[in-house]
């Protein structure tokens, strides 16, 4: 019998060598190569058939003319067409009558929730609980009224903006330019004594602060600090503070004032049906009057 050779079959190398390490010249399997070539052909076809290559003012559209933007626009148009009837009804009915129509009210709340999450949640929060400087829409503190008509007006025209001449407007003076530092300290302590949430830092200044308050603040906030929602003057005797009711925050508020701005949503942003929908949604959150 022939004796088998002990010599191992050596694969040829590529001829390259790195620090004494040589590279075998093992060919790739043919099935792998054919798949690789197929993916190249498929990639070339895909870049020609579909939008792919960025250009100066856009991208190649592809000979199939397919576009995700056009698909979304078509779906939006179909949805708007399907809801055209109920939107027309929502835009024309009396605001107070929306709640009396179960179908219309359900649609308004659902559509209003979508509008709120798109346009309002950035400031008021996804759950409408607000943040520092942005009102909580779930409580009963409404600076400009919490009826559905009041809410509708605030959404449509906004507050203290320069875009809409019908925007709600009020302005607190910067009392740092009017009062002495001692007087500001006095009135801050007095205002803190009004609120159930805070105690004055220096109770000995409360009496003097009351007179400063009556002379400078009561015309808007009322003698008892109850506020005036239709002037945009908040209630100072409750536990709700838009910017904070602690000593340092009140010092800053009295000295420099506050001037929060809400943009108008009427016009280019929202149509009448959308404004009414989001007003309905906000009104039923729990704090609407």
Tab-separated table of C-alpha atoms in Angstrom:
chain	number	residue	atom	x	y	z
A	1	UNK	CA	0.000	0.000	0.000
A	2	UNK	CA	1.168	3.515	-0.773
A	3	UNK	CA	2.105	5.540	2.201
A	4	UNK	CA	0.216	8.800	2.606
A	5	UNK	CA	2.281	11.926	2.443
A	6	UNK	CA	2.636	13.837	5.682
A	7	UNK	CA	3.204	17.058	3.784
A	8	UNK	CA	0.329	19.464	4.339
A	9	UNK	CA	-1.189	21.243	1.367
A	10	UNK	CA	-0.190	24.871	1.574
A	11	UNK	CA	-2.472	27.628	0.193
A	12	UNK	CA	-0.739	30.261	-1.889
A	13	UNK	CA	-0.256	33.626	-0.285
A	14	UNK	CA	-0.953	37.008	-1.757
A	15	UNK	CA	2.699	37.886	-1.461
A	16	UNK	CA	2.027	40.532	1.137
A	17	UNK	CA	3.787	40.412	4.446
A	18	UNK	CA	3.373	42.483	7.615
A	19	UNK	CA	5.845	41.927	10.425
A	20	UNK	CA	6.373	38.360	9.280
A	21	UNK	CA	2.647	37.668	8.904
A	22	UNK	CA	1.583	36.473	5.445
A	23	UNK	CA	-1.923	36.613	3.929
A	24	UNK	CA	-3.419	33.490	2.373
A	25	UNK	CA	-4.962	33.944	-1.043
A	26	UNK	CA	-8.240	32.160	-0.264
A	27	UNK	CA	-10.864	32.971	-2.919
A	28	UNK	CA	-14.327	33.947	-1.711
A	29	UNK	CA	-17.127	31.405	-2.224
A	30	UNK	CA	-18.890	31.881	-5.539
A	31	UNK	CA	-22.309	32.053	-3.899
A	32	UNK	CA	-21.115	34.964	-1.775
A	33	UNK	CA	-19.659	36.778	-4.784
A	34	UNK	CA	-22.891	36.428	-6.784
A	35	UNK	CA	-24.905	37.834	-3.882
A	36	UNK	CA	-22.426	40.697	-3.563
A	37	UNK	CA	-22.688	41.525	-7.266
A	38	UNK	CA	-26.482	41.336	-7.043
A	39	UNK	CA	-26.562	43.881	-4.200
A	40	UNK	CA	-24.454	46.276	-6.290
A	41	UNK	CA	-26.842	45.950	-9.231
A	42	UNK	CA	-29.843	46.349	-6.902
A	43	UNK	CA	-28.293	49.454	-5.287
A	44	UNK	CA	-27.719	51.099	-8.683
A	45	UNK	CA	-31.291	50.343	-9.752
A	46	UNK	CA	-32.695	51.646	-6.450
A	47	UNK	CA	-30.789	54.948	-6.668
A	48	UNK	CA	-32.188	55.462	-10.179
A	49	UNK	CA	-35.762	54.390	-9.411
A	50	UNK	CA	-36.241	56.226	-6.083
A	51	UNK	CA	-35.185	59.622	-4.655
A	52	UNK	CA	-31.554	59.263	-3.701
A	53	UNK	CA	-28.943	61.768	-4.811
A	54	UNK	CA	-28.829	65.231	-3.211
A	55	UNK	CA	-28.609	68.113	-5.654
A	56	UNK	CA	-28.247	71.883	-5.226
A	57	UNK	CA	-31.944	72.671	-4.785
A	58	UNK	CA	-33.334	69.220	-4.009
A	59	UNK	CA	-32.727	65.562	-4.668
A	60	UNK	CA	-33.188	63.280	-7.647
A	61	UNK	CA	-36.827	62.232	-7.752
A	62	UNK	CA	-36.301	58.856	-9.430
A	63	UNK	CA	-38.067	57.641	-12.554
A	64	UNK	CA	-40.819	56.018	-10.440
A	65	UNK	CA	-41.768	59.442	-9.012
A	66	UNK	CA	-42.287	58.043	-5.495
A	67	UNK	CA	-42.209	60.481	-2.555
A	68	UNK	CA	-42.935	60.003	1.146
A	69	UNK	CA	-43.815	63.701	1.415
A	70	UNK	CA	-46.422	63.401	-1.316
A	71	UNK	CA	-47.821	60.259	0.301
A	72	UNK	CA	-48.197	62.046	3.644
A	73	UNK	CA	-49.707	65.115	1.958
A	74	UNK	CA	-52.208	62.879	0.166
A	75	UNK	CA	-53.174	61.130	3.413
A	76	UNK	CA	-53.627	64.509	5.146
A	77	UNK	CA	-55.794	65.733	2.269
A	78	UNK	CA	-57.918	62.587	2.464
A	79	UNK	CA	-58.365	63.008	6.225
A	80	UNK	CA	-59.312	66.664	5.813
A	81	UNK	CA	-61.831	65.765	3.134
A	82	UNK	CA	-63.340	63.089	5.345
A	83	UNK	CA	-63.654	65.553	8.268
A	84	UNK	CA	-64.743	68.554	6.195
A	85	UNK	CA	-68.386	68.262	7.214
A	86	UNK	CA	-67.869	68.026	10.963
A	87	UNK	CA	-65.162	70.715	10.840
A	88	UNK	CA	-67.584	73.073	9.107
A	89	UNK	CA	-70.143	72.336	11.816
A	90	UNK	CA	-67.555	72.906	14.556
A	91	UNK	CA	-66.494	76.232	13.010
A	92	UNK	CA	-70.046	77.578	12.809
A	93	UNK	CA	-71.847	76.349	15.928
A	94	UNK	CA	-72.041	78.435	19.098
A	95	UNK	CA	-69.093	77.658	21.362
A	96	UNK	CA	-71.325	76.916	24.322
A	97	UNK	CA	-73.411	74.515	22.214
A	98	UNK	CA	-70.509	72.194	21.400
A	99	UNK	CA	-70.882	70.328	24.696
A	100	UNK	CA	-74.576	69.699	23.966
A	101	UNK	CA	-73.796	67.590	20.880
A	102	UNK	CA	-72.102	64.342	22.029
A	103	UNK	CA	-70.676	63.492	18.602
A	104	UNK	CA	-69.347	66.991	17.986
A	105	UNK	CA	-67.969	67.300	21.524
A	106	UNK	CA	-66.139	63.969	21.255
A	107	UNK	CA	-64.623	64.970	17.928
A	108	UNK	CA	-63.638	68.414	19.247
A	109	UNK	CA	-61.869	66.965	22.293
A	110	UNK	CA	-60.002	64.401	20.194
A	111	UNK	CA	-58.976	66.908	17.525
A	112	UNK	CA	-58.180	69.505	20.196
A	113	UNK	CA	-55.832	67.105	21.985
A	114	UNK	CA	-53.855	66.676	18.750
A	115	UNK	CA	-53.729	70.432	18.162
A	116	UNK	CA	-52.630	71.003	21.766
A	117	UNK	CA	-49.781	68.490	21.548
A	118	UNK	CA	-48.586	70.080	18.304
A	119	UNK	CA	-48.874	73.792	19.145
A	120	UNK	CA	-49.310	74.233	22.918
A	121	UNK	CA	-47.450	71.461	24.756
A	122	UNK	CA	-44.062	73.116	24.207
A	123	UNK	CA	-44.989	75.770	26.791
A	124	UNK	CA	-47.867	74.332	28.805
A	125	UNK	CA	-46.555	70.747	28.955
A	126	UNK	CA	-47.968	67.591	27.395
A	127	UNK	CA	-50.459	67.261	30.239
A	128	UNK	CA	-51.213	71.031	30.358
A	129	UNK	CA	-49.782	71.317	33.896
A	130	UNK	CA	-47.646	74.285	32.846
A	131	UNK	CA	-44.237	75.310	34.153
A	132	UNK	CA	-42.587	78.377	35.648
A	133	UNK	CA	-43.912	81.304	33.627
A	134	UNK	CA	-46.403	79.126	31.744
A	135	UNK	CA	-49.874	78.752	33.303
A	136	UNK	CA	-51.314	75.467	34.497
A	137	UNK	CA	-54.448	74.912	32.422
A	138	UNK	CA	-55.862	72.318	34.816
A	139	UNK	CA	-56.510	74.575	37.809
A	140	UNK	CA	-59.070	77.318	38.437
A	141	UNK	CA	-56.718	80.299	38.134
A	142	UNK	CA	-57.525	82.079	34.856
A	143	UNK	CA	-55.925	85.464	34.286
A	144	UNK	CA	-58.156	86.275	31.334
A	145	UNK	CA	-61.215	84.156	32.137
A	146	UNK	CA	-61.794	80.422	31.928
A	147	UNK	CA	-65.089	80.204	30.027
A	148	UNK	CA	-64.853	78.525	26.651
A	149	UNK	CA	-65.394	81.902	24.964
A	150	UNK	CA	-62.540	83.449	26.987
A	151	UNK	CA	-60.237	80.532	26.222
A	152	UNK	CA	-61.124	80.720	22.528
A	153	UNK	CA	-60.272	84.436	22.455
A	154	UNK	CA	-56.933	83.928	24.235
A	155	UNK	CA	-55.934	81.155	21.839
A	156	UNK	CA	-56.978	83.068	18.750
A	157	UNK	CA	-55.432	86.448	19.584
A	158	UNK	CA	-52.753	85.576	22.144
A	159	UNK	CA	-51.423	87.700	24.995
A	160	UNK	CA	-49.083	90.721	24.914
A	161	UNK	CA	-47.847	89.991	21.398
A	162	UNK	CA	-47.192	92.525	18.661
A	163	UNK	CA	-48.646	90.458	15.805
A	164	UNK	CA	-52.347	90.713	16.663
A	165	UNK	CA	-53.869	94.117	17.467
A	166	UNK	CA	-56.646	92.341	19.398
A	167	UNK	CA	-54.246	90.473	21.697
A	168	UNK	CA	-54.992	90.645	25.413
A	169	UNK	CA	-52.670	93.181	26.963
A	170	UNK	CA	-51.530	94.256	30.404
A	171	UNK	CA	-48.217	95.434	31.774
A	172	UNK	CA	-46.877	95.472	35.297
A	173	UNK	CA	-44.570	98.426	36.048
A	174	UNK	CA	-40.981	97.726	37.000
A	175	UNK	CA	-41.136	99.123	40.514
A	176	UNK	CA	-37.368	99.170	40.791
A	177	UNK	CA	-37.635	102.438	38.850
A	178	UNK	CA	-40.423	103.774	41.102
A	179	UNK	CA	-39.860	102.567	44.671
A	180	UNK	CA	-36.896	102.632	46.995
A	181	UNK	CA	-35.201	99.325	47.830
A	182	UNK	CA	-36.572	99.562	51.372
A	183	UNK	CA	-40.123	99.948	50.074
A	184	UNK	CA	-39.722	96.950	47.765
A	185	UNK	CA	-38.511	94.888	50.706
A	186	UNK	CA	-41.555	95.995	52.701
A	187	UNK	CA	-44.113	95.239	50.009
A	188	UNK	CA	-42.544	91.847	49.247
A	189	UNK	CA	-42.928	90.840	52.883
A	190	UNK	CA	-46.497	92.079	52.872
A	191	UNK	CA	-47.394	90.120	49.727
A	192	UNK	CA	-45.845	86.986	51.241
A	193	UNK	CA	-48.076	87.472	54.278
A	194	UNK	CA	-51.135	87.340	52.000
A	195	UNK	CA	-50.393	83.906	50.589
A	196	UNK	CA	-51.144	80.692	52.504
A	197	UNK	CA	-48.011	79.166	50.946
A	198	UNK	CA	-45.374	81.504	52.374
A	199	UNK	CA	-44.431	83.332	55.550
A	200	UNK	CA	-42.866	86.818	55.371
A	201	UNK	CA	-39.126	86.878	55.818
A	202	UNK	CA	-39.339	89.873	58.147
A	203	UNK	CA	-42.720	90.218	59.863
A	204	UNK	CA	-41.791	93.656	61.196
A	205	UNK	CA	-41.980	95.055	57.645
A	206	UNK	CA	-45.488	93.796	56.903
A	207	UNK	CA	-47.334	96.822	58.288
A	208	UNK	CA	-45.253	99.293	56.290
A	209	UNK	CA	-45.522	97.017	53.242
A	210	UNK	CA	-49.295	97.169	53.395
A	211	UNK	CA	-49.274	100.907	52.830
A	212	UNK	CA	-46.810	100.567	49.949
A	213	UNK	CA	-49.071	97.909	48.462
A	214	UNK	CA	-52.242	100.018	48.779
A	215	UNK	CA	-50.518	102.998	47.188
A	216	UNK	CA	-48.976	101.125	44.238
A	217	UNK	CA	-50.425	97.644	43.719
A	218	UNK	CA	-54.032	97.592	44.878
A	219	UNK	CA	-55.310	99.394	41.773
A	220	UNK	CA	-54.727	96.180	39.779
A	221	UNK	CA	-54.489	93.396	42.353
A	222	UNK	CA	-57.271	94.671	44.633
A	223	UNK	CA	-57.119	95.820	48.237
A	224	UNK	CA	-57.144	92.235	49.484
A	225	UNK	CA	-54.850	90.882	46.761
A	226	UNK	CA	-57.711	89.019	45.093
A	227	UNK	CA	-56.559	90.152	41.655
A	228	UNK	CA	-58.523	91.008	38.527
A	229	UNK	CA	-58.521	88.370	35.807
A	230	UNK	CA	-59.742	90.805	33.157
A	231	UNK	CA	-56.730	93.047	33.721
A	232	UNK	CA	-54.410	90.078	33.732
A	233	UNK	CA	-53.627	90.822	37.397
A	234	UNK	CA	-53.150	87.558	39.340
A	235	UNK	CA	-54.625	86.751	42.720
A	236	UNK	CA	-51.904	87.255	45.342
A	237	UNK	CA	-53.860	85.709	48.192
A	238	UNK	CA	-54.027	82.119	46.918
A	239	UNK	CA	-51.416	79.372	46.675
A	240	UNK	CA	-50.928	79.631	42.894
A	241	UNK	CA	-47.822	81.449	41.681
A	242	UNK	CA	-46.901	81.652	38.003
A	243	UNK	CA	-43.260	82.584	38.633
A	244	UNK	CA	-42.971	81.722	42.327
A	245	UNK	CA	-43.938	83.362	45.615
A	246	UNK	CA	-40.714	83.016	47.586
A	247	UNK	CA	-38.824	86.088	48.764
A	248	UNK	CA	-36.125	86.154	46.072
A	249	UNK	CA	-38.572	85.568	43.216
A	250	UNK	CA	-40.957	88.258	44.463
A	251	UNK	CA	-38.071	90.690	44.824
A	252	UNK	CA	-37.240	90.111	41.174
A	253	UNK	CA	-40.882	90.326	40.099
A	254	UNK	CA	-41.540	93.605	41.892
A	255	UNK	CA	-38.231	95.158	40.852
A	256	UNK	CA	-38.202	94.199	37.177
A	257	UNK	CA	-41.850	93.107	36.549
A	258	UNK	CA	-43.003	90.208	34.345
A	259	UNK	CA	-44.129	90.282	30.731
A	260	UNK	CA	-45.139	86.854	29.458
A	261	UNK	CA	-46.091	86.643	25.786
A	262	UNK	CA	-48.392	84.155	24.052
A	263	UNK	CA	-48.441	84.192	20.226
A	264	UNK	CA	-51.755	84.414	18.364
A	265	UNK	CA	-52.866	81.070	16.952
A	266	UNK	CA	-55.460	82.498	14.581
A	267	UNK	CA	-54.670	82.992	10.907
A	268	UNK	CA	-51.795	81.058	9.383
A	269	UNK	CA	-51.274	78.714	12.336
A	270	UNK	CA	-54.759	77.330	13.040
A	271	UNK	CA	-58.104	77.589	11.303
A	272	UNK	CA	-61.316	78.349	13.178
A	273	UNK	CA	-62.300	74.695	13.607
A	274	UNK	CA	-58.878	73.867	15.098
A	275	UNK	CA	-59.036	76.849	17.473
A	276	UNK	CA	-62.485	75.772	18.670
A	277	UNK	CA	-61.308	72.181	19.027
A	278	UNK	CA	-58.332	73.066	21.228
A	279	UNK	CA	-60.473	75.520	23.224
A	280	UNK	CA	-62.921	72.677	23.897
A	281	UNK	CA	-60.068	70.380	24.894
A	282	UNK	CA	-58.533	72.918	27.295
A	283	UNK	CA	-61.909	73.858	28.774
A	284	UNK	CA	-62.703	70.265	29.738
A	285	UNK	CA	-59.339	69.583	31.402
A	286	UNK	CA	-60.812	70.416	34.786
A	287	UNK	CA	-60.154	74.102	35.359
A	288	UNK	CA	-62.463	75.644	32.781
A	289	UNK	CA	-65.174	77.899	34.203
